[in-house]
Amino acid sequence: MDANFLKTEIRRIAKEKNAIIMAHYYTDGSIQDIADFVGDSLALAQYAAKTDADIIVMCGVNFMGETCKILCPEKKVLVLDTNAGCSLADSCPAEDLKKFKDEHPGYKVVTYVNTTAAVKALSDVVVTSSNARLVVESYPKDAKLIFAPDKNLGAYLNSITGRDMLLWNGGCHVHGRFSLEAILNLKKEHPAAKVLVHPECPAAIQAVADEIGSTAGLLKYSINDDATEFIVATESGILHKMQAASPDKKFYPVPPEMTEGIGCSCNECSYMRLNTLEKLYNTLQTEQPEINVDPQLAAEAIRPINKMLELSK
Ligand code: 13P
Ligand code: SF4
């Protein structure tokens, strides 16, 4: 279908149905451009909690849709493709976390938002990469804490907060694969470029960063910093907003875009890429697929999410 037709229809149907279109920074630029709101995981949750729309269309991955539904049980929450999972969320099955929790009595469970509703229900508090430091530091320094599922973010938090949280051995297939060599080569080619790194990246990548932060944090840094070139070690969708906000600056994704003959596009999240304009149009039209969360589970999962939102005010 023609892209202009799709865009016009998407806006028309969204207005007609009082639907709000929300998108994560990792989605394709065409989705970000048509969305009512684009943000990082924290901003998306905060926005969902406040909206008065009847329908929320979440362009991102399933856990983001689930978080919206938990926060807005009375609203219809739609996603574009239920195959849009998350390798990080998959690395922490609720039954395994429950077992780990039982083996460590007296520990509080801090979980990254990239988890299922069932994992959130087992948690004391949820964090995103934007507020993780603040939330962890809300506990006394000697508090017994488990951090799940991202081991890289957990290790980073331990290092900057002086905590000794027990870390779950989970990770993201995109952030775990950035090549240090590729960054160093880019740095040689562009010596003045600043290196922007998401905390889901391993410590060796974090070690060469000028800035470590959430997608929103890295975007803000790229806008406010005097540097005119940036090497970006996170999912490449964020470059769309970085470039739009600073048209005169240069952004280099890590690793570089697909090289001829090499079929690797490691800086793209295959789940986020399932969001397309065509699916957005179909979703709005059919009001499917809908995300539902078992009400009892949702009642338990909302507690740690609300605690996070309260701490982040
Ligand atoms: P943030 O948007 O919180 O930086 O998270 C990145 C991410 O991996 C979302 O899945
Ligand atoms: Fe999950 Fe990684 Fe994709 Fe983020 S980039 S949604 S953590 S798989």
mmCIF file of C-alpha atoms and ligand atoms in Angstrom:
data_model
loop_
_atom_site.group_PDB
_atom_site.id
_atom_site.type_symbol
_atom_site.label_atom_id
_atom_site.label_comp_id
_atom_site.label_asym_id
_atom_site.label_seq_id
_atom_site.Cartn_x
_atom_site.Cartn_y
_atom_site.Cartn_z
ATOM 1 C CA MET A 1 0.000 0.000 0.000
ATOM 2 C CA ASP A 2 1.146 3.521 -0.749
ATOM 3 C CA ALA A 3 2.926 5.122 2.239
ATOM 4 C CA ASN A 4 1.115 8.459 1.909
ATOM 5 C CA PHE A 5 -2.256 6.732 1.840
ATOM 6 C CA LEU A 6 -1.293 4.727 4.927
ATOM 7 C CA LYS A 7 -0.165 7.816 6.837
ATOM 8 C CA THR A 8 -3.351 9.753 6.026
ATOM 9 C CA GLU A 9 -5.562 6.811 6.973
ATOM 10 C CA ILE A 10 -3.629 6.111 10.181
ATOM 11 C CA ARG A 11 -4.122 9.670 11.378
ATOM 12 C CA ARG A 12 -7.771 9.685 10.331
ATOM 13 C CA ILE A 13 -8.662 6.420 12.076
ATOM 14 C CA ALA A 14 -6.687 7.320 15.204
ATOM 15 C CA LYS A 15 -8.658 10.575 15.502
ATOM 16 C CA GLU A 16 -11.976 8.881 14.820
ATOM 17 C CA LYS A 17 -11.370 6.227 17.491
ATOM 18 C CA ASN A 18 -9.691 8.516 20.038
ATOM 19 C CA ALA A 19 -6.602 6.320 19.833
ATOM 20 C CA ILE A 20 -3.143 7.442 20.844
ATOM 21 C CA ILE A 21 -0.118 6.124 18.953
ATOM 22 C CA MET A 22 2.978 5.688 21.091
ATOM 23 C CA ALA A 23 6.376 4.551 19.804
ATOM 24 C CA HIS A 24 9.773 3.650 21.217
ATOM 25 C CA TYR A 25 12.923 5.297 19.826
ATOM 26 C CA TYR A 26 14.013 1.951 18.392
ATOM 27 C CA THR A 27 11.128 1.680 15.935
ATOM 28 C CA ASP A 28 11.537 2.603 12.294
ATOM 29 C CA GLY A 29 11.609 6.342 11.547
ATOM 30 C CA SER A 30 8.319 6.136 9.631
ATOM 31 C CA ILE A 31 6.591 4.906 12.807
ATOM 32 C CA GLN A 32 8.251 7.526 15.007
ATOM 33 C CA ASP A 33 7.199 10.279 12.603
ATOM 34 C CA ILE A 34 3.522 9.351 12.704
ATOM 35 C CA ALA A 35 3.303 8.660 16.446
ATOM 36 C CA ASP A 36 1.649 11.039 18.907
ATOM 37 C CA PHE A 37 4.383 10.349 21.398
ATOM 38 C CA VAL A 38 7.893 8.893 21.082
ATOM 39 C CA GLY A 39 9.964 8.106 24.139
ATOM 40 C CA ASP A 40 12.178 5.797 26.136
ATOM 41 C CA SER A 41 10.722 3.067 28.324
ATOM 42 C CA LEU A 42 10.164 5.388 31.293
ATOM 43 C CA ALA A 43 8.563 8.198 29.305
ATOM 44 C CA LEU A 44 6.259 5.732 27.543
ATOM 45 C CA ALA A 45 5.040 4.337 30.872
ATOM 46 C CA GLN A 46 4.587 7.834 32.300
ATOM 47 C CA TYR A 47 2.680 8.953 29.216
ATOM 48 C CA ALA A 48 0.434 5.875 29.223
ATOM 49 C CA ALA A 49 -0.424 6.456 32.870
ATOM 50 C CA LYS A 50 -1.771 9.938 32.024
ATOM 51 C CA THR A 51 -3.486 9.587 28.669
ATOM 52 C CA ASP A 52 -7.235 10.031 28.327
ATOM 53 C CA ALA A 53 -7.397 8.217 24.986
ATOM 54 C CA ASP A 54 -9.767 5.236 24.688
ATOM 55 C CA ILE A 55 -7.239 3.143 22.774
ATOM 56 C CA ILE A 56 -3.459 2.967 23.194
ATOM 57 C CA VAL A 57 -1.495 1.666 20.218
ATOM 58 C CA MET A 58 1.958 0.721 21.464
ATOM 59 C CA CYS A 59 4.570 0.514 18.707
ATOM 60 C CA GLY A 60 7.439 -1.242 20.397
ATOM 61 C CA VAL A 61 7.668 -4.692 21.940
ATOM 62 C CA ASN A 62 5.222 -6.791 23.941
ATOM 63 C CA PHE A 63 6.416 -5.897 27.437
ATOM 64 C CA MET A 64 5.742 -2.220 26.614
ATOM 65 C CA GLY A 65 2.174 -3.099 25.643
ATOM 66 C CA GLU A 66 1.800 -5.118 28.834
ATOM 67 C CA THR A 67 3.073 -2.220 30.937
ATOM 68 C CA CYS A 68 0.474 0.049 29.292
ATOM 69 C CA LYS A 69 -2.303 -2.452 29.982
ATOM 70 C CA ILE A 70 -1.238 -2.864 33.607
ATOM 71 C CA LEU A 71 -1.250 0.916 34.047
ATOM 72 C CA CYS A 72 -4.513 1.426 32.130
ATOM 73 C CA PRO A 73 -6.635 -1.704 32.661
ATOM 74 C CA GLU A 74 -9.798 0.044 31.482
ATOM 75 C CA LYS A 75 -8.298 1.013 28.107
ATOM 76 C CA LYS A 76 -7.908 -1.078 25.000
ATOM 77 C CA VAL A 77 -4.172 -1.621 24.407
ATOM 78 C CA LEU A 78 -3.096 -2.686 20.938
ATOM 79 C CA VAL A 79 0.282 -3.722 19.539
ATOM 80 C CA LEU A 80 1.242 -4.191 15.903
ATOM 81 C CA ASP A 81 2.632 -7.721 16.099
ATOM 82 C CA THR A 82 2.588 -10.083 19.079
ATOM 83 C CA ASN A 83 5.800 -11.681 17.783
ATOM 84 C CA ALA A 84 7.595 -8.530 18.926
ATOM 85 C CA GLY A 85 9.141 -10.061 22.013
ATOM 86 C CA CYS A 86 12.413 -9.122 23.691
ATOM 87 C CA SER A 87 15.449 -11.355 24.133
ATOM 88 C CA LEU A 88 16.187 -9.670 27.455
ATOM 89 C CA ALA A 89 12.686 -10.365 28.808
ATOM 90 C CA ASP A 90 12.999 -13.942 27.512
ATOM 91 C CA SER A 91 16.203 -14.406 29.512
ATOM 92 C CA CYS A 92 14.232 -14.246 32.753
ATOM 93 C CA PRO A 93 11.349 -16.741 32.992
ATOM 94 C CA ALA A 94 9.144 -15.970 36.014
ATOM 95 C CA GLU A 95 9.400 -19.498 37.441
ATOM 96 C CA ASP A 96 13.222 -19.319 37.448
ATOM 97 C CA LEU A 97 13.204 -15.929 39.120
ATOM 98 C CA LYS A 98 10.736 -17.224 41.724
ATOM 99 C CA LYS A 99 13.111 -20.105 42.510
ATOM 100 C CA PHE A 100 16.086 -17.720 42.768
ATOM 101 C CA LYS A 101 14.077 -15.415 45.005
ATOM 102 C CA ASP A 102 13.106 -18.327 47.275
ATOM 103 C CA GLU A 103 16.771 -19.325 47.519
ATOM 104 C CA HIS A 104 17.610 -15.814 48.758
ATOM 105 C CA PRO A 105 15.225 -14.956 51.565
ATOM 106 C CA GLY A 106 15.404 -11.375 52.790
ATOM 107 C CA TYR A 107 16.437 -9.998 49.383
ATOM 108 C CA LYS A 108 14.412 -7.331 47.602
ATOM 109 C CA VAL A 109 13.931 -7.846 43.880
ATOM 110 C CA VAL A 110 14.694 -4.931 41.550
ATOM 111 C CA THR A 111 13.774 -5.637 37.936
ATOM 112 C CA TYR A 112 14.388 -3.820 34.699
ATOM 113 C CA VAL A 113 11.158 -2.941 32.877
ATOM 114 C CA ASN A 114 12.125 -5.332 30.028
ATOM 115 C CA THR A 115 10.302 -8.253 31.677
ATOM 116 C CA THR A 116 6.957 -10.033 31.558
ATOM 117 C CA ALA A 117 4.060 -9.063 33.821
ATOM 118 C CA ALA A 118 4.676 -12.292 35.771
ATOM 119 C CA VAL A 119 8.249 -11.198 36.569
ATOM 120 C CA LYS A 120 7.058 -7.727 37.557
ATOM 121 C CA ALA A 121 4.565 -9.359 39.912
ATOM 122 C CA LEU A 122 7.515 -10.994 41.716
ATOM 123 C CA SER A 123 9.367 -7.669 42.027
ATOM 124 C CA ASP A 124 9.619 -5.076 44.755
ATOM 125 C CA VAL A 125 10.365 -2.291 42.322
ATOM 126 C CA VAL A 126 10.806 -1.847 38.576
ATOM 127 C CA VAL A 127 13.436 0.366 36.949
ATOM 128 C CA THR A 128 14.239 1.623 33.480
ATOM 129 C CA SER A 129 17.678 2.699 32.347
ATOM 130 C CA SER A 130 16.613 6.333 32.942
ATOM 131 C CA ASN A 131 15.864 5.944 36.629
ATOM 132 C CA ALA A 132 17.749 2.780 37.671
ATOM 133 C CA ARG A 133 20.407 4.650 39.640
ATOM 134 C CA LEU A 134 17.838 6.756 41.483
ATOM 135 C CA VAL A 135 15.728 3.725 42.369
ATOM 136 C CA VAL A 136 18.663 1.572 43.500
ATOM 137 C CA GLU A 137 19.986 4.448 45.619
ATOM 138 C CA SER A 138 16.587 4.742 47.302
ATOM 139 C CA TYR A 139 17.603 1.560 49.186
ATOM 140 C CA PRO A 140 20.190 1.722 51.977
ATOM 141 C CA LYS A 141 23.714 0.922 50.837
ATOM 142 C CA ASP A 142 23.753 -2.405 52.678
ATOM 143 C CA ALA A 143 20.281 -3.525 51.512
ATOM 144 C CA LYS A 144 20.167 -7.051 50.120
ATOM 145 C CA LEU A 145 19.109 -6.661 46.502
ATOM 146 C CA ILE A 146 18.647 -8.953 43.521
ATOM 147 C CA PHE A 147 18.841 -7.221 40.133
ATOM 148 C CA ALA A 148 17.300 -8.896 37.060
ATOM 149 C CA PRO A 149 17.460 -9.561 34.218
ATOM 150 C CA ASP A 150 20.205 -7.481 32.528
ATOM 151 C CA LYS A 151 23.616 -8.367 33.916
ATOM 152 C CA ASN A 152 25.384 -5.508 32.112
ATOM 153 C CA LEU A 153 23.051 -2.857 33.478
ATOM 154 C CA GLY A 154 23.237 -4.553 36.891
ATOM 155 C CA ALA A 155 27.048 -4.534 36.906
ATOM 156 C CA TYR A 156 27.049 -0.900 35.812
ATOM 157 C CA LEU A 157 24.651 0.006 38.636
ATOM 158 C CA ASN A 158 26.805 -1.858 41.155
ATOM 159 C CA SER A 159 29.846 0.104 39.978
ATOM 160 C CA ILE A 160 28.244 3.567 40.119
ATOM 161 C CA THR A 161 26.240 3.087 43.329
ATOM 162 C CA GLY A 162 28.762 1.039 45.315
ATOM 163 C CA ARG A 163 26.115 -1.685 45.763
ATOM 164 C CA ASP A 164 26.702 -5.397 45.612
ATOM 165 C CA MET A 165 23.432 -6.550 44.087
ATOM 166 C CA LEU A 166 23.105 -10.189 43.088
ATOM 167 C CA LEU A 167 22.880 -10.174 39.307
ATOM 168 C CA TRP A 168 20.673 -12.274 37.094
ATOM 169 C CA ASN A 169 22.568 -13.612 34.090
ATOM 170 C CA GLY A 170 20.392 -12.109 31.343
ATOM 171 C CA GLY A 171 21.069 -9.882 28.382
ATOM 172 C CA CYS A 172 19.888 -8.328 25.150
ATOM 173 C CA HIS A 173 20.962 -9.907 21.862
ATOM 174 C CA VAL A 174 21.489 -6.498 20.242
ATOM 175 C CA HIS A 175 23.424 -4.709 22.984
ATOM 176 C CA GLY A 176 25.467 -7.799 23.792
ATOM 177 C CA ARG A 177 26.926 -7.946 20.303
ATOM 178 C CA PHE A 178 28.468 -4.573 19.630
ATOM 179 C CA SER A 179 32.074 -4.893 18.578
ATOM 180 C CA LEU A 180 34.694 -3.005 20.559
ATOM 181 C CA GLU A 181 36.984 -3.204 17.547
ATOM 182 C CA ALA A 182 34.338 -1.504 15.393
ATOM 183 C CA ILE A 183 34.073 1.339 17.910
ATOM 184 C CA LEU A 184 37.847 1.770 18.064
ATOM 185 C CA ASN A 185 38.031 1.830 14.268
ATOM 186 C CA LEU A 186 35.287 4.432 14.092
ATOM 187 C CA LYS A 187 37.112 6.432 16.732
ATOM 188 C CA LYS A 188 40.280 6.334 14.606
ATOM 189 C CA GLU A 189 38.343 7.574 11.590
ATOM 190 C CA HIS A 190 36.532 10.246 13.616
ATOM 191 C CA PRO A 191 38.803 11.183 16.533
ATOM 192 C CA ALA A 192 36.594 14.073 17.675
ATOM 193 C CA ALA A 193 33.476 11.911 17.898
ATOM 194 C CA LYS A 194 31.969 11.213 21.327
ATOM 195 C CA VAL A 195 30.985 7.627 22.096
ATOM 196 C CA LEU A 196 27.408 7.141 23.330
ATOM 197 C CA VAL A 197 26.645 3.793 24.978
ATOM 198 C CA HIS A 198 23.485 2.207 26.372
ATOM 199 C CA PRO A 199 24.040 0.491 29.744
ATOM 200 C CA GLU A 200 22.767 -2.825 28.325
ATOM 201 C CA CYS A 201 26.159 -3.041 26.539
ATOM 202 C CA PRO A 202 28.965 -5.084 28.137
ATOM 203 C CA ALA A 203 31.544 -3.443 30.414
ATOM 204 C CA ALA A 204 34.239 -3.390 27.694
ATOM 205 C CA ILE A 205 31.981 -1.194 25.533
ATOM 206 C CA GLN A 206 30.928 0.946 28.502
ATOM 207 C CA ALA A 207 34.627 1.507 29.253
ATOM 208 C CA VAL A 208 35.158 3.512 26.036
ATOM 209 C CA ALA A 209 31.993 5.603 26.471
ATOM 210 C CA ASP A 210 31.896 9.357 26.859
ATOM 211 C CA GLU A 211 28.301 8.991 27.982
ATOM 212 C CA ILE A 212 26.317 6.007 29.257
ATOM 213 C CA GLY A 213 22.561 6.428 29.351
ATOM 214 C CA SER A 214 19.063 5.446 28.335
ATOM 215 C CA THR A 215 17.866 6.202 24.830
ATOM 216 C CA ALA A 216 16.364 9.496 26.039
ATOM 217 C CA GLY A 217 19.534 10.291 27.980
ATOM 218 C CA LEU A 218 21.772 9.671 24.965
ATOM 219 C CA LEU A 219 19.486 11.726 22.715
ATOM 220 C CA LYS A 220 19.610 14.626 25.174
ATOM 221 C CA TYR A 221 23.393 14.383 25.416
ATOM 222 C CA SER A 222 23.754 14.465 21.627
ATOM 223 C CA ILE A 223 21.644 17.639 21.513
ATOM 224 C CA ASN A 224 23.344 19.488 24.366
ATOM 225 C CA ASP A 225 26.973 18.480 23.900
ATOM 226 C CA ASP A 226 29.285 20.675 21.826
ATOM 227 C CA ALA A 227 30.657 17.703 19.867
ATOM 228 C CA THR A 228 29.502 17.515 16.263
ATOM 229 C CA GLU A 229 30.098 13.780 15.760
ATOM 230 C CA PHE A 230 28.855 10.802 17.750
ATOM 231 C CA ILE A 231 29.496 7.060 17.653
ATOM 232 C CA VAL A 232 26.310 5.406 18.851
ATOM 233 C CA ALA A 233 26.333 2.004 20.575
ATOM 234 C CA THR A 234 22.657 1.245 20.939
ATOM 235 C CA GLU A 235 19.847 0.129 18.645
ATOM 236 C CA SER A 236 20.136 2.145 15.434
ATOM 237 C CA GLY A 237 16.507 3.393 15.465
ATOM 238 C CA ILE A 238 17.565 6.135 17.891
ATOM 239 C CA LEU A 239 19.660 7.751 15.140
ATOM 240 C CA HIS A 240 16.446 8.915 13.490
ATOM 241 C CA LYS A 241 15.598 11.319 16.325
ATOM 242 C CA MET A 242 19.254 12.227 16.964
ATOM 243 C CA GLN A 243 19.705 13.269 13.358
ATOM 244 C CA ALA A 244 16.357 15.096 13.255
ATOM 245 C CA ALA A 245 17.186 17.029 16.439
ATOM 246 C CA SER A 246 20.717 17.929 15.262
ATOM 247 C CA PRO A 247 20.705 17.988 11.455
ATOM 248 C CA ASP A 248 24.229 19.445 11.288
ATOM 249 C CA LYS A 249 25.788 16.763 13.505
ATOM 250 C CA LYS A 250 27.037 13.391 12.319
ATOM 251 C CA PHE A 251 26.036 10.057 13.866
ATOM 252 C CA TYR A 252 27.820 6.751 13.287
ATOM 253 C CA PRO A 253 26.025 3.564 14.336
ATOM 254 C CA VAL A 254 28.085 0.691 15.798
ATOM 255 C CA PRO A 255 28.754 -1.541 13.943
ATOM 256 C CA PRO A 256 28.533 0.345 10.676
ATOM 257 C CA GLU A 257 25.518 -0.276 8.466
ATOM 258 C CA MET A 258 25.451 -3.564 6.571
ATOM 259 C CA THR A 259 28.652 -4.030 4.643
ATOM 260 C CA GLU A 260 28.330 -5.648 1.259
ATOM 261 C CA GLY A 261 28.535 -9.406 1.565
ATOM 262 C CA ILE A 262 28.152 -9.379 5.341
ATOM 263 C CA GLY A 263 24.617 -10.158 6.329
ATOM 264 C CA CYS A 264 24.904 -8.802 9.846
ATOM 265 C CA SER A 265 22.727 -6.004 11.052
ATOM 266 C CA CYS A 266 23.476 -6.448 14.731
ATOM 267 C CA ASN A 267 22.572 -2.913 15.676
ATOM 268 C CA GLU A 268 18.928 -3.492 14.763
ATOM 269 C CA CYS A 269 16.439 -5.130 17.105
ATOM 270 C CA SER A 270 14.581 -7.638 14.954
ATOM 271 C CA TYR A 271 11.584 -7.374 17.306
ATOM 272 C CA MET A 272 11.330 -3.596 17.018
ATOM 273 C CA ARG A 273 11.592 -3.916 13.234
ATOM 274 C CA LEU A 274 8.329 -5.903 13.194
ATOM 275 C CA ASN A 275 6.543 -2.566 13.601
ATOM 276 C CA THR A 276 5.581 -1.268 10.162
ATOM 277 C CA LEU A 277 3.189 1.390 8.846
ATOM 278 C CA GLU A 278 1.087 -1.272 7.176
ATOM 279 C CA LYS A 279 0.649 -3.171 10.444
ATOM 280 C CA LEU A 280 -0.136 0.070 12.268
ATOM 281 C CA TYR A 281 -2.910 0.740 9.757
ATOM 282 C CA ASN A 282 -4.296 -2.802 10.118
ATOM 283 C CA THR A 283 -4.118 -2.667 13.901
ATOM 284 C CA LEU A 284 -6.034 0.590 14.045
ATOM 285 C CA GLN A 285 -8.630 -0.655 11.635
ATOM 286 C CA THR A 286 -9.263 -4.083 13.187
ATOM 287 C CA GLU A 287 -8.373 -3.168 16.804
ATOM 288 C CA GLN A 288 -6.222 -6.291 16.884
ATOM 289 C CA PRO A 289 -3.965 -7.675 18.256
ATOM 290 C CA GLU A 290 -5.053 -6.615 21.707
ATOM 291 C CA ILE A 291 -2.864 -7.025 24.781
ATOM 292 C CA ASN A 292 -4.556 -8.393 27.871
ATOM 293 C CA VAL A 293 -3.037 -9.152 31.237
ATOM 294 C CA ASP A 294 -4.675 -11.441 33.773
ATOM 295 C CA PRO A 295 -6.330 -8.970 36.223
ATOM 296 C CA GLN A 296 -4.907 -10.691 39.311
ATOM 297 C CA LEU A 297 -1.410 -10.670 37.844
ATOM 298 C CA ALA A 298 -1.874 -7.043 36.785
ATOM 299 C CA ALA A 299 -2.924 -6.103 40.327
ATOM 300 C CA GLU A 300 0.395 -7.513 41.611
ATOM 301 C CA ALA A 301 2.522 -6.161 38.764
ATOM 302 C CA ILE A 302 1.257 -2.593 39.126
ATOM 303 C CA ARG A 303 2.686 -2.248 42.639
ATOM 304 C CA PRO A 304 6.408 -2.215 41.644
ATOM 305 C CA ILE A 305 5.638 -0.128 38.536
ATOM 306 C CA ASN A 306 3.824 2.490 40.606
ATOM 307 C CA LYS A 307 6.671 2.495 43.106
ATOM 308 C CA MET A 308 9.049 3.309 40.250
ATOM 309 C CA LEU A 309 6.766 6.043 38.893
ATOM 310 C CA GLU A 310 6.418 7.524 42.375
ATOM 311 C CA LEU A 311 10.215 7.599 42.859
ATOM 312 C CA SER A 312 10.710 9.140 39.406
ATOM 313 C CA LYS A 313 8.414 12.153 39.887
HETATM 314 P P1 13P B 1 15.353 2.649 27.195
HETATM 315 O O1 13P B 1 14.384 3.189 26.214
HETATM 316 O O2 13P B 1 14.822 2.722 28.569
HETATM 317 O O3 13P B 1 16.692 3.260 27.076
HETATM 318 O O4 13P B 1 15.495 1.089 26.922
HETATM 319 C C1 13P B 1 16.075 0.532 25.839
HETATM 320 C C2 13P B 1 15.533 -0.777 25.466
HETATM 321 O O5 13P B 1 16.222 -1.730 25.221
HETATM 322 C C3 13P B 1 14.124 -0.908 25.307
HETATM 323 O O6 13P B 1 13.860 -2.195 25.023
HETATM 324 FE FE1 SF4 B 2 14.672 -6.154 24.002
HETATM 325 FE FE2 SF4 B 2 17.148 -5.690 23.211
HETATM 326 FE FE3 SF4 B 2 15.161 -5.279 21.519
HETATM 327 FE FE4 SF4 B 2 15.505 -3.647 23.636
HETATM 328 S S1 SF4 B 2 16.871 -3.894 21.898
HETATM 329 S S2 SF4 B 2 13.579 -4.525 22.916
HETATM 330 S S3 SF4 B 2 16.272 -5.086 25.151
HETATM 331 S S4 SF4 B 2 15.749 -7.252 22.402
#
